[in-house]
Amino acid sequence: MTTDDLPETFHVTTDDQLRAVSNLTRHRIMAVLRFEPATITQIAERVGIAKGSSSYHVRLLERAGLVKVVRTRKVRGVTERYYAMAARSITLPDPGAGQPDVLMRHAVADLEAAPADGERHVRMAHLRLTDEQFAELGARLEALADEYRERSDPSLPDASLAFALFRPAPREQAEADSE
């Protein structure tokens, strides 16, 4: 099974699904399954967790409908299951005012866990944009991410891209929130 066979998007809509994707280990498991199916053992090795933990987290993802069994085979009398993502991308609901953004928290955790001597491109820029420029930049960033996702080769090392384009809270509100 290739990612071409998957539905384009899975929309997280239930509390169980949100809890499933909110866990960093499960986020990393989904990253492993993004490009190719894997067994519980293969997932455990790639994520760096025990096989039992891998099985537990995959079961939760499967119950939430985020991953599915795409192939099975018999190995010494045991059925080996290969899991894959249920869709090419996952859309999370807007976290709402004052709520944590799960996706960005996972991205920061992955960045902090990345090898310190590895190549990174991290930048923050403060911009002043018209509504039209803001929308244009957002569309260009999304198109660029989609273009490179299409060009991804499962045989190459993993790379993560996270971006956030947003208008920060007004200065008065941010100062009030920090008190």
PDB file of N, CA, C and O in Angstrom, residues 20 26 29 40 51-67 83:
ATOM      1  N   ALA A  20      -6.002  10.843  21.360  1.00  0.00           N
ATOM      2  CA  ALA A  20      -5.044   9.946  20.696  1.00  0.00           C
ATOM      3  C   ALA A  20      -3.913  10.734  20.045  1.00  0.00           C
ATOM      4  O   ALA A  20      -2.749  10.360  20.163  1.00  0.00           O
ATOM      5  N   ARG A  26       2.455   8.889  20.441  1.00  0.00           N
ATOM      6  CA  ARG A  26       1.565   8.526  19.333  1.00  0.00           C
ATOM      7  C   ARG A  26       1.804   9.431  18.124  1.00  0.00           C
ATOM      8  O   ARG A  26       1.726   8.982  16.978  1.00  0.00           O
ATOM      9  N   ILE A  29       4.683   7.890  16.445  1.00  0.00           N
ATOM     10  CA  ILE A  29       4.278   6.659  15.757  1.00  0.00           C
ATOM     11  C   ILE A  29       3.610   7.009  14.428  1.00  0.00           C
ATOM     12  O   ILE A  29       3.888   6.396  13.391  1.00  0.00           O
ATOM     13  N   ILE A  40       4.329  -3.665  14.693  1.00  0.00           N
ATOM     14  CA  ILE A  40       4.532  -3.171  16.060  1.00  0.00           C
ATOM     15  C   ILE A  40       6.025  -3.164  16.395  1.00  0.00           C
ATOM     16  O   ILE A  40       6.538  -2.193  16.966  1.00  0.00           O
ATOM     17  N   LYS A  51       8.322  -2.771  22.831  1.00  0.00           N
ATOM     18  CA  LYS A  51       7.321  -3.360  21.951  1.00  0.00           C
ATOM     19  C   LYS A  51       5.923  -3.300  22.580  1.00  0.00           C
ATOM     20  O   LYS A  51       4.939  -3.000  21.900  1.00  0.00           O
ATOM     21  N   GLY A  52       5.827  -3.538  23.879  1.00  0.00           N
ATOM     22  CA  GLY A  52       4.538  -3.474  24.574  1.00  0.00           C
ATOM     23  C   GLY A  52       3.946  -2.077  24.544  1.00  0.00           C
ATOM     24  O   GLY A  52       2.739  -1.902  24.361  1.00  0.00           O
ATOM     25  N   SER A  53       4.789  -1.075  24.716  1.00  0.00           N
ATOM     26  CA  SER A  53       4.322   0.320  24.641  1.00  0.00           C
ATOM     27  C   SER A  53       3.863   0.648  23.228  1.00  0.00           C
ATOM     28  O   SER A  53       2.851   1.315  23.026  1.00  0.00           O
ATOM     29  N   SER A  54       4.622   0.170  22.257  1.00  0.00           N
ATOM     30  CA  SER A  54       4.258   0.388  20.863  1.00  0.00           C
ATOM     31  C   SER A  54       2.882  -0.207  20.581  1.00  0.00           C
ATOM     32  O   SER A  54       2.015   0.444  19.983  1.00  0.00           O
ATOM     33  N   SER A  55       2.652  -1.416  21.040  1.00  0.00           N
ATOM     34  CA  SER A  55       1.377  -2.093  20.835  1.00  0.00           C
ATOM     35  C   SER A  55       0.232  -1.307  21.485  1.00  0.00           C
ATOM     36  O   SER A  55      -0.820  -1.102  20.875  1.00  0.00           O
ATOM     37  N   TYR A  56       0.441  -0.855  22.704  1.00  0.00           N
ATOM     38  CA  TYR A  56      -0.578  -0.087  23.433  1.00  0.00           C
ATOM     39  C   TYR A  56      -0.952   1.180  22.659  1.00  0.00           C
ATOM     40  O   TYR A  56      -2.132   1.460  22.431  1.00  0.00           O
ATOM     41  N   HIS A  57       0.039   1.939  22.239  1.00  0.00           N
ATOM     42  CA  HIS A  57      -0.223   3.206  21.558  1.00  0.00           C
ATOM     43  C   HIS A  57      -0.860   2.991  20.186  1.00  0.00           C
ATOM     44  O   HIS A  57      -1.762   3.736  19.792  1.00  0.00           O
ATOM     45  N   VAL A  58      -0.424   1.964  19.471  1.00  0.00           N
ATOM     46  CA  VAL A  58      -1.003   1.677  18.162  1.00  0.00           C
ATOM     47  C   VAL A  58      -2.470   1.262  18.318  1.00  0.00           C
ATOM     48  O   VAL A  58      -3.326   1.669  17.521  1.00  0.00           O
ATOM     49  N   ARG A  59      -2.774   0.471  19.348  1.00  0.00           N
ATOM     50  CA  ARG A  59      -4.176   0.076  19.587  1.00  0.00           C
ATOM     51  C   ARG A  59      -5.056   1.309  19.812  1.00  0.00           C
ATOM     52  O   ARG A  59      -6.175   1.398  19.299  1.00  0.00           O
ATOM     53  N   LEU A  60      -4.557   2.279  20.591  1.00  0.00           N
ATOM     54  CA  LEU A  60      -5.334   3.505  20.828  1.00  0.00           C
ATOM     55  C   LEU A  60      -5.541   4.289  19.531  1.00  0.00           C
ATOM     56  O   LEU A  60      -6.636   4.809  19.275  1.00  0.00           O
ATOM     57  N   LEU A  61      -4.495   4.378  18.723  1.00  0.00           N
ATOM     58  CA  LEU A  61      -4.615   5.066  17.436  1.00  0.00           C
ATOM     59  C   LEU A  61      -5.591   4.342  16.514  1.00  0.00           C
ATOM     60  O   LEU A  61      -6.380   4.971  15.801  1.00  0.00           O
ATOM     61  N   GLU A  62      -5.547   3.015  16.549  1.00  0.00           N
ATOM     62  CA  GLU A  62      -6.445   2.221  15.702  1.00  0.00           C
ATOM     63  C   GLU A  62      -7.897   2.404  16.155  1.00  0.00           C
ATOM     64  O   GLU A  62      -8.797   2.606  15.327  1.00  0.00           O
ATOM     65  N   ARG A  63      -8.152   2.368  17.469  1.00  0.00           N
ATOM     66  CA  ARG A  63      -9.510   2.575  17.986  1.00  0.00           C
ATOM     67  C   ARG A  63     -10.051   3.951  17.616  1.00  0.00           C
ATOM     68  O   ARG A  63     -11.244   4.114  17.385  1.00  0.00           O
ATOM     69  N   ALA A  64      -9.158   4.934  17.556  1.00  0.00           N
ATOM     70  CA  ALA A  64      -9.572   6.291  17.202  1.00  0.00           C
ATOM     71  C   ALA A  64      -9.747   6.458  15.695  1.00  0.00           C
ATOM     72  O   ALA A  64     -10.198   7.506  15.236  1.00  0.00           O
ATOM     73  N   GLY A  65      -9.365   5.435  14.918  1.00  0.00           N
ATOM     74  CA  GLY A  65      -9.528   5.483  13.468  1.00  0.00           C
ATOM     75  C   GLY A  65      -8.401   6.188  12.740  1.00  0.00           C
ATOM     76  O   GLY A  65      -8.495   6.451  11.544  1.00  0.00           O
ATOM     77  N   LEU A  66      -7.306   6.478  13.436  1.00  0.00           N
ATOM     78  CA  LEU A  66      -6.194   7.219  12.842  1.00  0.00           C
ATOM     79  C   LEU A  66      -5.213   6.325  12.093  1.00  0.00           C
ATOM     80  O   LEU A  66      -4.536   6.781  11.180  1.00  0.00           O
ATOM     81  N   VAL A  67      -5.100   5.068  12.506  1.00  0.00           N
ATOM     82  CA  VAL A  67      -4.268   4.088  11.798  1.00  0.00           C
ATOM     83  C   VAL A  67      -5.115   2.846  11.562  1.00  0.00           C
ATOM     84  O   VAL A  67      -6.134   2.638  12.224  1.00  0.00           O
ATOM     85  N   TYR A  83       0.643  -1.798   9.988  1.00  0.00           N
ATOM     86  CA  TYR A  83      -0.223  -0.645  10.197  1.00  0.00           C
ATOM     87  C   TYR A  83       0.206   0.508   9.302  1.00  0.00           C
ATOM     88  O   TYR A  83       1.384   0.665   9.004  1.00  0.00           O
TER      89      TYR A  83
END
